[in-house]
Amino acid sequence: MVLGVLGDLIEDIVVTLGGPIQLASDTESRIVRRRGGSAANVAAAAASLGHRARFLGQVGDDAIGTALVAELAVAGVDTDAVRRGGSTGTIIVLVDEQGERSMLTDRRSCRDLDKPDPAWLDGITTLHVPLYGLDGGALAATARTLTSWAREQTIAVSIDASSTALVDALGGRTATRGLITELAPDVLFANDDEATALGIDNAELAPLTVVKRGAAAALVYRPGVATVEVPTAPLPALTDSTGAGDAFAAGFLTADWRMDPIGATDAGHRAAAALLTER
């Protein structure tokens, strides 16, 4: 089984605030640089679980891009399809005292991936596409093409709603729901806020919909089946939840989600917990 992931590989600069931001002055903080991008996070998490993963995307032709691709490869991810060009993007992640994140994004060359190659899908059994990949640029057309090719080859397609701000950027609830319907995913992921923004309370947008709710039980929607709540295991207080949703998707998609979506949801919880505990 090979999990293919299309989207961003980017530099995260995580700023954990020591208190409220002091406007026009100094705010004591802890600052960490690390590899980021929702798609890259999913691929790396899948590899850490002992599964084969292939990253599909573009990163800058610069020193930061070289380092990020090398780190992803060391993590066990197939990076042979990575394109290089332009400059590498950056996300500033502001983490407040409660662990809540706000992100300032500059995706740069991530959006520029064009001219998809059918060979990218060789051997892939599931193609995962964070909805960020549909937010403009050549990457949006590439994502549509690859999901279309995947359906023709009976490769499962997974979509993550990614961000409430992204729902607005894509034209709001109706437009984003229409886009998801066009992509025809087998699996749709959303967190609680994204589910509210999209009006998700059943399985109408995909045969299988999973709503992640942080420390609360995840909701699993399937047509004609009662909604199932899948609880999480207790964790210590978190200072940074960045990437937990991506790790959840990796755990879910590398489990037997077709036959046992409840067990796969539990596997997603375990993968997210492993990331947060290690961090």
Coordinates of C-alpha atoms in Angstrom, one line a residue, residues 2-4 121 124-129 146-147 149-159 183-187 253 257-258:
V2 CA 1.3 3.4 -1.0
L3 CA -0.2 6.6 0.3
G4 CA 0.2 9.5 -2.1
L121 CA 0.2 7.7 -9.3
I124 CA -0.6 4.5 -5.1
T125 CA -3.6 3.1 -3.4
T126 CA -5.0 6.3 -1.8
L127 CA -4.4 9.9 -2.9
H128 CA -4.8 12.4 -0.1
V129 CA -5.3 16.1 -1.0
L146 CA -4.7 14.0 -10.4
T147 CA -8.0 13.3 -8.6
W149 CA -6.9 10.2 -12.9
A150 CA -7.1 8.6 -9.5
R151 CA -10.8 7.9 -9.9
E152 CA -10.2 6.4 -13.4
Q153 CA -7.7 4.0 -11.9
T154 CA -9.9 3.1 -8.9
I155 CA -7.4 4.8 -6.5
A156 CA -9.2 6.1 -3.4
V157 CA -9.3 9.9 -3.0
S158 CA -9.2 11.6 0.4
I159 CA -9.8 15.3 1.0
L183 CA -13.7 16.0 -6.5
A184 CA -15.9 13.1 -5.4
P185 CA -13.7 11.9 -2.4
D186 CA -14.1 8.5 -0.8
V187 CA -13.1 10.1 2.5
L253 CA -5.6 6.3 5.8
W257 CA -10.5 2.2 6.7
R258 CA -12.6 0.7 4.0

